[in-house]
Coordinates of C-alpha atoms in Angstrom, one line a residue:
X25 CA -31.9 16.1 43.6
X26 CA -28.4 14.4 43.1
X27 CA -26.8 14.9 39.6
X28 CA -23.9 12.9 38.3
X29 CA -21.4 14.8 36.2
X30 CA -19.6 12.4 34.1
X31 CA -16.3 13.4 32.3
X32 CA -13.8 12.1 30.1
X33 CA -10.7 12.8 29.2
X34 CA -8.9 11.9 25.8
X35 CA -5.5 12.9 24.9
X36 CA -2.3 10.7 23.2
X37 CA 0.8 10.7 23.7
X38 CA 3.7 11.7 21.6
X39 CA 6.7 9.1 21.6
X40 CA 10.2 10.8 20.9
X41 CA 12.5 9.1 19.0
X42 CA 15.9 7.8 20.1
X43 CA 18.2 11.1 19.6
X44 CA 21.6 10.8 20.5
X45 CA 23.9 14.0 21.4
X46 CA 26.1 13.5 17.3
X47 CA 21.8 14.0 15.8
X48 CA 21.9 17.6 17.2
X49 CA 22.0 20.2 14.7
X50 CA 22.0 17.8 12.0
X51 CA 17.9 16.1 12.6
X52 CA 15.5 17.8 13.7
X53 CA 12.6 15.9 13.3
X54 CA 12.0 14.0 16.7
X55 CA 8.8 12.0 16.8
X56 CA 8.4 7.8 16.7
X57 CA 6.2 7.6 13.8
X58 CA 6.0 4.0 13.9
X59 CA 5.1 4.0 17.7
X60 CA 2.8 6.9 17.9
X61 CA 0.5 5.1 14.8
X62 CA 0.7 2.0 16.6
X63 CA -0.2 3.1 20.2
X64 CA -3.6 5.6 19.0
X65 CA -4.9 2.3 16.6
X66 CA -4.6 0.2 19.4
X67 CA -6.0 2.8 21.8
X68 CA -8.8 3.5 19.4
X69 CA -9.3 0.1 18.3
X70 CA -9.6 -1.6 22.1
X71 CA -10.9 1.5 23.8
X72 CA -12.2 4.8 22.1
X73 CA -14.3 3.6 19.6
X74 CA -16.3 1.1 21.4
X75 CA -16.6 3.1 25.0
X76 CA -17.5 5.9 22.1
X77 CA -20.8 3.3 20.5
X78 CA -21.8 2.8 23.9
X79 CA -22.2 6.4 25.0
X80 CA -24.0 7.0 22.4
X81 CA -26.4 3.9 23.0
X82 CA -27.0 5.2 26.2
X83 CA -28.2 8.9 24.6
X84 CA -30.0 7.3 22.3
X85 CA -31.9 4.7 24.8
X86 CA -32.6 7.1 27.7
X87 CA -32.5 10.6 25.1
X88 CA -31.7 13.9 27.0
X89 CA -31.8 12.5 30.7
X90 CA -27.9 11.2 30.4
X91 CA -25.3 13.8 29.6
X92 CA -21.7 13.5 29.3
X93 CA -18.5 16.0 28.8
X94 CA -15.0 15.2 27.1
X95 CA -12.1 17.6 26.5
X96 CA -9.6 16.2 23.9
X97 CA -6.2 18.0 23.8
X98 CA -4.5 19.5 20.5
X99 CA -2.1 17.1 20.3
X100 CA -4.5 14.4 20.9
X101 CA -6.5 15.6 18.2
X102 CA -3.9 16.0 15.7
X103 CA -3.0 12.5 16.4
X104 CA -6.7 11.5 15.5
X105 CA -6.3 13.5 12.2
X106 CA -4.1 11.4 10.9
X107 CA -4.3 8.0 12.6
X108 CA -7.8 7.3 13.8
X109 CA -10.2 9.9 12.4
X110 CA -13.0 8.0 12.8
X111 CA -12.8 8.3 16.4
X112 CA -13.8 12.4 15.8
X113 CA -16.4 11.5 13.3
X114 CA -17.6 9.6 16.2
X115 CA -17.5 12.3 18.6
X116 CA -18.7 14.4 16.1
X117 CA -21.8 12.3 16.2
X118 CA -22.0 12.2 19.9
X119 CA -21.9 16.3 19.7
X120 CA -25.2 16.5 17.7
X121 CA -27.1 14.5 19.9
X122 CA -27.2 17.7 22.2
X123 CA -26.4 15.8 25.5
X124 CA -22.4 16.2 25.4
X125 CA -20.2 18.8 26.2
X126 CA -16.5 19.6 24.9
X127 CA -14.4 21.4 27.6
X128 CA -11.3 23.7 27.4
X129 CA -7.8 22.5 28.2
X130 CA -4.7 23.3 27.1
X131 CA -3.4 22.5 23.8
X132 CA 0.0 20.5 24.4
X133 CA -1.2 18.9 27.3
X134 CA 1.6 20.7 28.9
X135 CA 2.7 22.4 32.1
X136 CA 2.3 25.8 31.2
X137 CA 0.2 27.2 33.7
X138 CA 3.0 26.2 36.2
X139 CA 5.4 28.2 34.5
X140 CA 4.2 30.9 32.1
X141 CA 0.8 32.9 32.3
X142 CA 1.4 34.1 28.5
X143 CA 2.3 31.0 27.2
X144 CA -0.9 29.1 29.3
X145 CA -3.3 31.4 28.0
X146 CA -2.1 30.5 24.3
X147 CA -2.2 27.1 24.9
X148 CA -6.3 27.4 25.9
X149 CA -6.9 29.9 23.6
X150 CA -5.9 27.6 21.1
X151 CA -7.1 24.1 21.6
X152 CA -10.7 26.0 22.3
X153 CA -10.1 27.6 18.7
X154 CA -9.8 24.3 17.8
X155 CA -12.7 22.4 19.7
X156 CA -15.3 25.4 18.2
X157 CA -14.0 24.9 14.9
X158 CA -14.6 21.3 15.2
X159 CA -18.0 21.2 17.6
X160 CA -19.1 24.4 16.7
X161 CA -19.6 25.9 20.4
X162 CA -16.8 27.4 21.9
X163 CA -15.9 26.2 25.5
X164 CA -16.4 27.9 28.7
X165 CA -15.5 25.3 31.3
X166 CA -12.0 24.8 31.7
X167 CA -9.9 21.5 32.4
X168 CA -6.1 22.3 33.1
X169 CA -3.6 18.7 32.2
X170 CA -4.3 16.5 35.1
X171 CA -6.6 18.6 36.5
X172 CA -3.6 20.8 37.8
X173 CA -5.3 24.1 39.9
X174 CA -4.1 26.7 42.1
X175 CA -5.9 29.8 43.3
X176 CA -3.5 31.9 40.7
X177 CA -4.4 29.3 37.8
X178 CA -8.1 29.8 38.9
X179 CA -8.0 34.0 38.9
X180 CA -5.9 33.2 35.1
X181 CA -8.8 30.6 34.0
X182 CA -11.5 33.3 35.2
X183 CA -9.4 36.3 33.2
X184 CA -9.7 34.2 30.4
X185 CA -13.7 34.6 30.1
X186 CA -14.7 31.0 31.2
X187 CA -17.3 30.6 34.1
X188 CA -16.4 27.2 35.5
X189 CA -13.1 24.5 36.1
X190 CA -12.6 20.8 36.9
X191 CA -10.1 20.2 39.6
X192 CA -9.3 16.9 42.1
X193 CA -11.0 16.7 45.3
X194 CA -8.0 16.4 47.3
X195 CA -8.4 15.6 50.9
X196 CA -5.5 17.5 52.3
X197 CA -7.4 21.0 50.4
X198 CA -10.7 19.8 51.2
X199 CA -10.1 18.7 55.2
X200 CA -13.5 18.4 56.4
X201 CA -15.6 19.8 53.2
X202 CA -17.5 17.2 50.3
X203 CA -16.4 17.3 47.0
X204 CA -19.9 17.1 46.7
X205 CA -20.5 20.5 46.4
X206 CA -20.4 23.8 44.2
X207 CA -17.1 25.8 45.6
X208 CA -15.5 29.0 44.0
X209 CA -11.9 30.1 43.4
X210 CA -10.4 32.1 46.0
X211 CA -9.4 34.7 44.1
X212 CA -12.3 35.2 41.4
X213 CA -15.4 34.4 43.0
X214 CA -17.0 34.1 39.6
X215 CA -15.0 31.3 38.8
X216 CA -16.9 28.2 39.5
X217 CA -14.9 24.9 41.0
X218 CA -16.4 21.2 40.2
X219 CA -14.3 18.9 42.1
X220 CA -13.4 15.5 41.5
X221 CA -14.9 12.6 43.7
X222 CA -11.6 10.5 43.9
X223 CA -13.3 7.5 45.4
X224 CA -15.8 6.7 43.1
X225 CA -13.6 8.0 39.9
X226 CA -11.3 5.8 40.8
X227 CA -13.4 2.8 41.6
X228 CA -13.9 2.8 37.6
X229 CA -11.0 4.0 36.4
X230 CA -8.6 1.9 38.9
X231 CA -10.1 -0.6 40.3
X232 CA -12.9 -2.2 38.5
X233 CA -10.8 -5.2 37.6
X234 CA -8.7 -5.9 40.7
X235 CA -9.4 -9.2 41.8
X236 CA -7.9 -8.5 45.1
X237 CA -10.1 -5.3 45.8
X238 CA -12.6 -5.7 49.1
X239 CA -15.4 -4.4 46.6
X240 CA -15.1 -6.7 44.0
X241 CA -16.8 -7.2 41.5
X242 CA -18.6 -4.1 41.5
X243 CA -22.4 -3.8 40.0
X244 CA -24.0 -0.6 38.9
X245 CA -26.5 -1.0 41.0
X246 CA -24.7 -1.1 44.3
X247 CA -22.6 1.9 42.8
X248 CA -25.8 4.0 42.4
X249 CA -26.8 2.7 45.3
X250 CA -23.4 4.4 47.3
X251 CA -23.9 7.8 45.8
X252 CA -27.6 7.5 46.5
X253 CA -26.5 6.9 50.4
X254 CA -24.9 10.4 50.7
X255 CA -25.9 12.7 52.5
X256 CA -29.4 14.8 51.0
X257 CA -27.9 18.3 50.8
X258 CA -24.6 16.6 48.8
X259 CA -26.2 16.5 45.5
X260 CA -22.8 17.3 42.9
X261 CA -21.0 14.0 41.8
X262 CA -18.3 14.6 39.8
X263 CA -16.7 11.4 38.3
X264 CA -14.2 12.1 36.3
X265 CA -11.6 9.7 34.5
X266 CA -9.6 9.3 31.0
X267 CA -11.7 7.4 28.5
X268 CA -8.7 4.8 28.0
X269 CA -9.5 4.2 31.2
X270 CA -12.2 2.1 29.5
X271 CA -10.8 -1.0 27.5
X272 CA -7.2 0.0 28.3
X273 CA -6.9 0.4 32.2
X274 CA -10.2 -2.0 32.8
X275 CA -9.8 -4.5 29.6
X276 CA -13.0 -4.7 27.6
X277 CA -13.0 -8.7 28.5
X278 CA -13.5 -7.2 32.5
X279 CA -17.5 -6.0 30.8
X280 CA -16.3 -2.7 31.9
X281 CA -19.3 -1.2 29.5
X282 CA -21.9 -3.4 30.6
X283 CA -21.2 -1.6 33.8
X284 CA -21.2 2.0 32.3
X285 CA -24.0 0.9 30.1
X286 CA -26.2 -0.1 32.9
X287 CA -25.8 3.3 35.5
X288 CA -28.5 5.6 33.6
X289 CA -31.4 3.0 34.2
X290 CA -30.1 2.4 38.2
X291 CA -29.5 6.5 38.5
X292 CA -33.1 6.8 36.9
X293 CA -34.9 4.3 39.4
X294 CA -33.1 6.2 42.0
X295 CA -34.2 10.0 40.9
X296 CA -30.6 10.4 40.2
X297 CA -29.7 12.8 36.9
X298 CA -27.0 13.8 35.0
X299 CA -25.3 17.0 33.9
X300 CA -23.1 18.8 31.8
X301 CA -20.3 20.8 33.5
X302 CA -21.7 24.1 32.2
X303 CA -25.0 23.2 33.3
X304 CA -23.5 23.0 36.9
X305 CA -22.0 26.1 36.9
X306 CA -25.4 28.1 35.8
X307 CA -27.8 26.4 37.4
X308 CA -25.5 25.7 41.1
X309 CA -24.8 28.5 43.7
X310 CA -21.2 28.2 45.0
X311 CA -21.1 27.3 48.5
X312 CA -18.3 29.0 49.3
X313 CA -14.7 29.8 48.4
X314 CA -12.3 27.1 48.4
X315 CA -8.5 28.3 49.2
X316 CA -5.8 26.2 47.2
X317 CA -2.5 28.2 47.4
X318 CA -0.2 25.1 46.6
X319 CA -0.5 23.7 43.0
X320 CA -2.5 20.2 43.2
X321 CA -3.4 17.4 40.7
X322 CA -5.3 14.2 40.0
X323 CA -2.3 12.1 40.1
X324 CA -0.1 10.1 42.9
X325 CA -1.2 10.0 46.3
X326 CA 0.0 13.2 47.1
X327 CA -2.2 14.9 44.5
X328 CA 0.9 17.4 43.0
X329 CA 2.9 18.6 40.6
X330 CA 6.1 16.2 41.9
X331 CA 5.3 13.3 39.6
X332 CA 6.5 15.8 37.0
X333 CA 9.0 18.2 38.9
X334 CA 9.9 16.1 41.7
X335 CA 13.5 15.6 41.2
X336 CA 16.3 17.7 39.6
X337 CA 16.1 16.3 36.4
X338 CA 12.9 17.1 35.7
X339 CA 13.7 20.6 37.1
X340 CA 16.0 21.2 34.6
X341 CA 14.1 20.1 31.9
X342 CA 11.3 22.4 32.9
X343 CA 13.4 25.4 33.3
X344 CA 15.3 25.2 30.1
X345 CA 12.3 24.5 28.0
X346 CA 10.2 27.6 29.7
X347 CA 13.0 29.9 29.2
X348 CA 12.6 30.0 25.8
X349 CA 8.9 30.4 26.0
X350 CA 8.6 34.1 25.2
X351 CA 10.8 34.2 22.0
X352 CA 8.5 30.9 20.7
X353 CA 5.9 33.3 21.5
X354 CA 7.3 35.7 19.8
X355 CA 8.8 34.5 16.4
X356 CA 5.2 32.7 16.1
X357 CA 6.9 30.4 13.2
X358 CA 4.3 27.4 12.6
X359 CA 7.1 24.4 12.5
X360 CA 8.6 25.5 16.0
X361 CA 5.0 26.3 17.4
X362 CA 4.8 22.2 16.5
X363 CA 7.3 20.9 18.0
X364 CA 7.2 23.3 21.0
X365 CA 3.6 21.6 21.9
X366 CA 4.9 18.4 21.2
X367 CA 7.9 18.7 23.8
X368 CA 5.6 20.7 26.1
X369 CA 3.5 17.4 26.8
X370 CA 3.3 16.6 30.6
X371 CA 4.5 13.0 29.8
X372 CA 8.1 13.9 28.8
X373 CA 8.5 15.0 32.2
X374 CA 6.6 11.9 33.8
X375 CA 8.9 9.6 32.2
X376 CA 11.5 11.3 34.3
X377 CA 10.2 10.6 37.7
X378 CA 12.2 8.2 40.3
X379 CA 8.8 8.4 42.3
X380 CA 7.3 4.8 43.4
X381 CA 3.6 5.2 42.1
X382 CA 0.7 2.9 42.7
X383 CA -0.1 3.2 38.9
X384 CA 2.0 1.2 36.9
X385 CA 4.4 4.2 34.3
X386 CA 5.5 2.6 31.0
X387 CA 8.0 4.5 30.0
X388 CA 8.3 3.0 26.3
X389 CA 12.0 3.4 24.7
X390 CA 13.6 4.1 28.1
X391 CA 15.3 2.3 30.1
X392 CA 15.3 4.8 33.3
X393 CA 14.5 8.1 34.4
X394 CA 17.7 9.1 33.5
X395 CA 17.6 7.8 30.0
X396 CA 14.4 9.7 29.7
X397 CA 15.9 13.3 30.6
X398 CA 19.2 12.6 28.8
X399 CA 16.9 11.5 25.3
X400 CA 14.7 14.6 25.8
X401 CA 17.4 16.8 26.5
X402 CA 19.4 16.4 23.1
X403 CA 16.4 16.7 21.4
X404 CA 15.5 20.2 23.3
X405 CA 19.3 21.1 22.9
X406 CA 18.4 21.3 18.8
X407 CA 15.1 22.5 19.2
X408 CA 16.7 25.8 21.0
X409 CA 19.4 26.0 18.6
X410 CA 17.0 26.5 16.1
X411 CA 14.5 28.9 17.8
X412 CA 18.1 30.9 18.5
X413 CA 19.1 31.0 14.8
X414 CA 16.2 32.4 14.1
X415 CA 16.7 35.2 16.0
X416 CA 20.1 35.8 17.5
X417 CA 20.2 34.7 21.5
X418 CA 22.4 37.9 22.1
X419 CA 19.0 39.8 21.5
X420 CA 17.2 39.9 24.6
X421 CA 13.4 39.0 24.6
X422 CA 12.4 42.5 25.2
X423 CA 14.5 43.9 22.2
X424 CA 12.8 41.4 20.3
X425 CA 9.5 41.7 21.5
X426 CA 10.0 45.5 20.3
X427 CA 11.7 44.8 17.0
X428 CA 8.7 42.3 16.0
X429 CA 6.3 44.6 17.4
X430 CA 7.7 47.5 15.2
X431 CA 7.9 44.9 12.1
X432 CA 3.8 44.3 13.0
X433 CA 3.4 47.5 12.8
X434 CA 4.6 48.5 9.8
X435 CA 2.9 45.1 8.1
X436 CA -0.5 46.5 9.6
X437 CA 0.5 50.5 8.1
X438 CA 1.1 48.7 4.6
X439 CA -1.7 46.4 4.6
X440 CA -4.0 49.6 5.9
X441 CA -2.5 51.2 2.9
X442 CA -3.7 48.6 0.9
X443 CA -6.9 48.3 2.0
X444 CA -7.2 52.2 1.4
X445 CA -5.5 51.8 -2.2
X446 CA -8.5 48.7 -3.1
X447 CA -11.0 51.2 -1.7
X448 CA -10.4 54.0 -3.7
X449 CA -9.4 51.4 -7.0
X450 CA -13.0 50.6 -6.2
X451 CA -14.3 53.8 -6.0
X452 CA -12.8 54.8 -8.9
X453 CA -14.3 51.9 -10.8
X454 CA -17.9 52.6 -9.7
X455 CA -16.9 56.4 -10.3
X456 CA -16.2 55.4 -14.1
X457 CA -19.0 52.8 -14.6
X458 CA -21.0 55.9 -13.7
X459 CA -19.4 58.4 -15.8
X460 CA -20.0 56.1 -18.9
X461 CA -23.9 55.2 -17.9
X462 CA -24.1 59.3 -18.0
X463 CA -22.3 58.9 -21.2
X464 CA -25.0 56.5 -22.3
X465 CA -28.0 58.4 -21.1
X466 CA -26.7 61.9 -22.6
X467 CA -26.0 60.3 -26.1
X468 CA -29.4 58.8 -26.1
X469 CA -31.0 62.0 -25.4
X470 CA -29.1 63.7 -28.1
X471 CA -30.3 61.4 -30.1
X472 CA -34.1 62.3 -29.0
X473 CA -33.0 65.8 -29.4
X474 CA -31.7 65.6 -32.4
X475 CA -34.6 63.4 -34.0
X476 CA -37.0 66.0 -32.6
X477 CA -35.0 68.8 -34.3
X478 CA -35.0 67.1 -37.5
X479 CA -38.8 66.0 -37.5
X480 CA -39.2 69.8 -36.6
X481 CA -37.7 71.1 -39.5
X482 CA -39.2 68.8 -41.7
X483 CA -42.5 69.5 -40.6
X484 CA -41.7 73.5 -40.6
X485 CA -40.3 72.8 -44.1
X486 CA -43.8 70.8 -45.5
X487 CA -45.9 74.1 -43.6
X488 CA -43.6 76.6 -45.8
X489 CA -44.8 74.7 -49.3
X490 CA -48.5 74.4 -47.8
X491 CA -48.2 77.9 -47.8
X492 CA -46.6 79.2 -50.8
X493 CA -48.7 77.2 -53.0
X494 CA -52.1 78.7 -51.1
X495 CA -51.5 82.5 -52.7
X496 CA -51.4 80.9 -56.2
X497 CA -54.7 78.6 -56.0
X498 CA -56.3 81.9 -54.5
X499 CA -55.1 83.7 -57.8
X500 CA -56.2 81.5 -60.0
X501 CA -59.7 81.5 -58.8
X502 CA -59.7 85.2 -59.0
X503 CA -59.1 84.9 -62.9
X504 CA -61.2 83.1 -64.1
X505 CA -64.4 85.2 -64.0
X506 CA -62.4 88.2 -65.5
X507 CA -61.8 85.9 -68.6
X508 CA -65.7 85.1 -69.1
X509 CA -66.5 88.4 -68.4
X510 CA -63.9 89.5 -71.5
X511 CA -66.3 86.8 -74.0

């Protein structure tokens, strides 16, 4: 039986400021307010919140046959926080419903796992802190930024304790083999890979509102109909898009959620269900491994990393960030941990690209690649002046590493100390609480003891007069007669 997995993706960007080469060392706040509440009310306004009511109709209307997954990014979320909460109290409704899944990703949004395994593994470990704490079920499907994989970012993924990832269904790593399919990671045969159908994704997310497209306008009926069509034995469809894909990329005018709104009842007629990612990977047997030694993506035509390290500039960005990705790490100081998953973000390298791409980039306050790197690249200049003046760049990351680690340690010996200290302060308490209940008890018995001794000698006291004054009655008696007898 065919299953559609349906996934979305929600994550905002962060707009940088203009920061000119004079604001280094002087500002070191970096972020667009303005623009960044302006773009997420917009987003939320025109996309989120209505794709949002119309997943849930279609829980409520067809109840635990349709499923759906999201994974939001940290930043993303934080942005929500502040700007457009109700968008989580939405998802938050969507969550108890029991037919939606959150997913794993990494918390910036950010490049990591093309850079630093360390750093990667904090990022996920993080935004899935975050997604239990809001969802209350901690993830254990993974989605990398873009859907970037490699057979090393699957055996990390798999290290990391989760059982399944989302990745593209690129034709040039596929060749002959369907996406449609369960596949494994090369290197971690546990790790299970759901792969992207780029077709039909895209047919949504792309090009459900181009006039000029051959398929145009597309019905859900005749796109059931085309998954219904495959082949028997293909039975995974992963479709797999951002959410402001709907109402952004397809306006709502374009009835984008009519569309959506209408697949359940044609999947249903056709004996098609739906699925949760995790439910895939229990339920599925992997078909096989699938070997991806070169890094690939959901973006472009060439399904890579170059949209984001393509040229020199972005190289250069990349490195110099990463270098300093340890000592972050390592100082663990909250504001820097901010800003260093706000300037992780994939998009501050995407603005940088001189690629052509078939999707149209807006690259907001710049005016050119260039002006892109040259704007991030003062503001990373101050951001790695001040992770150095925290701790000296002379000091190599090692003899850092060391000195915090022996800092740590002493901080645990102390607050083990302490702990000891409040156990016996405790112990001594109870210790005294008992020593005065003895007190207590052995002062009322005393008492007892003392009350008996008293009523003792009373009563041997009253049994001494009893006695004395017996001999005298006795003699008395006796005396009597012998004064008749005298008359």
């Amino acid at each position: 039986m065919k299953t559609i997995c349906l996934y979305f993706e929600i994550h905002q960007i962060i707009h940088l400021k203009r920061y000119r080469f004079f604001d280094i060392g002087t500002d070191h706040y970096y972020y667009d307010d303005y623009e960044n509440e302006r773009s997420i009310s917009y987003i939320a306004e025109n996309s989120y919140m209505p794709a949002l009511d119309t997943l849930l109709s279609m829980i409520k209307e067809n109840g635990k046959y349709f499923k759906v997954a999201f994974s939001l990014s940290g930043v993303g979320m934080e942005q929500l926080e502040v700007h457009a909460p109700q968008v989580l109290d939405k998802l938050q409704e969507l969550n108890q419903t029991g037919c939606v899944e959150f997913l794993a990703e990494p918390y910036s949004h950010g490049l990591s796992s093309l850079a630093n395994p360390e750093a990667f593994a904090a990022d996920v470990k993080k935004q899935a802190a975050k997604i239990t704490e809001y969802f209350g079920k901690k993830p254990t499907v993974l989605r990398n930024s873009s859907l970037i994989y490699s057979d090393d970012i699957g055996l990390q993924a798999a290290q990391l304790g989760f059982k399944g990832m989302l990745t593209e269904g690129a034709k040039h790593v596929l060749g002959w083999k369907s996406p449609h399919y369960v596949y494994n990671c090369a290197l971690a045969p546990n790790l299970k890979l759901l792969l992207r159908d780029v077709k039909l994704s895209d047919d949504i997310s792309l090009r459900f509102n181009n006039r000029n497209w051959n398929e145009y306008p597309l019905f859900a009926d005749r796109y059931v109909d085309e998954i219904a069509a495959l082949p028997e034995e293909e039975q995974i469809i992963n479709i797999f898009m951002e959410l402001s894909a709907l109402g952004i990329a397809q306006p709502l005018s374009s009835n984008i959620l009519d569309f959506l709104h209408a697949i359940p009842a044609c999947a249903k007629a056709k004996g098609i269900t739906f699925s949760t990612p995790s439910e895939i990977c229990n339920k599925v047997k992997s078909v096989g491994s699938l070997d991806v030694p070169d890094t690939l993506s959901w973006v472009d035509e060439e399904r890579d990393v170059s949209c984001w390290l393509g040229n020199p500039m972005q190289r250069e960005a990349f490195d110099k960030l990463y270098s300093i990705a340890d000592r972050v790490r390592i100082i663990n100081d909250p504001r820097i941990n901010q800003d260093w998953d706000y300037l992780q973000a994939s998009n501050n390298f995407r603005f940088m690209t001189t690629k052509p791409s078939n999707v149209g980039l807006d690259r907001g306050i710049y005016s050119s690649p260039f002006d892109a790197f040259t704007n991030y690249m003062n503001i990373l200049g101050d951001f790695m002046s001040r992770v150095n003046s925290l701790y000296p760049e002379d000091v190599d990351n090692d003899e850092l590493n060391s000195l915090l680690t022996t800092i740590k340690n002493q901080g645990d010996d102390i607050e083990m100390k302490e702990k000891e200290i409040e156990r016996l302060q405790t112990k001594i308490s109870k210790m005294q609480e008992e020593e005065e209940r003895l007190r207590a008890r052995v002062d009322k018995e005393k008492t007892k003891v003392a009350a008996v001794k008293s009523k003792a000698a009373a009563d041997k006291k009253k049994a001494k007069t009893t006695k004395a004054k017996t001999p005298a009655t006795k003699a008395a008696t006796n005396a009597e007669p012998k004064a008749e007898e005298k008359k």
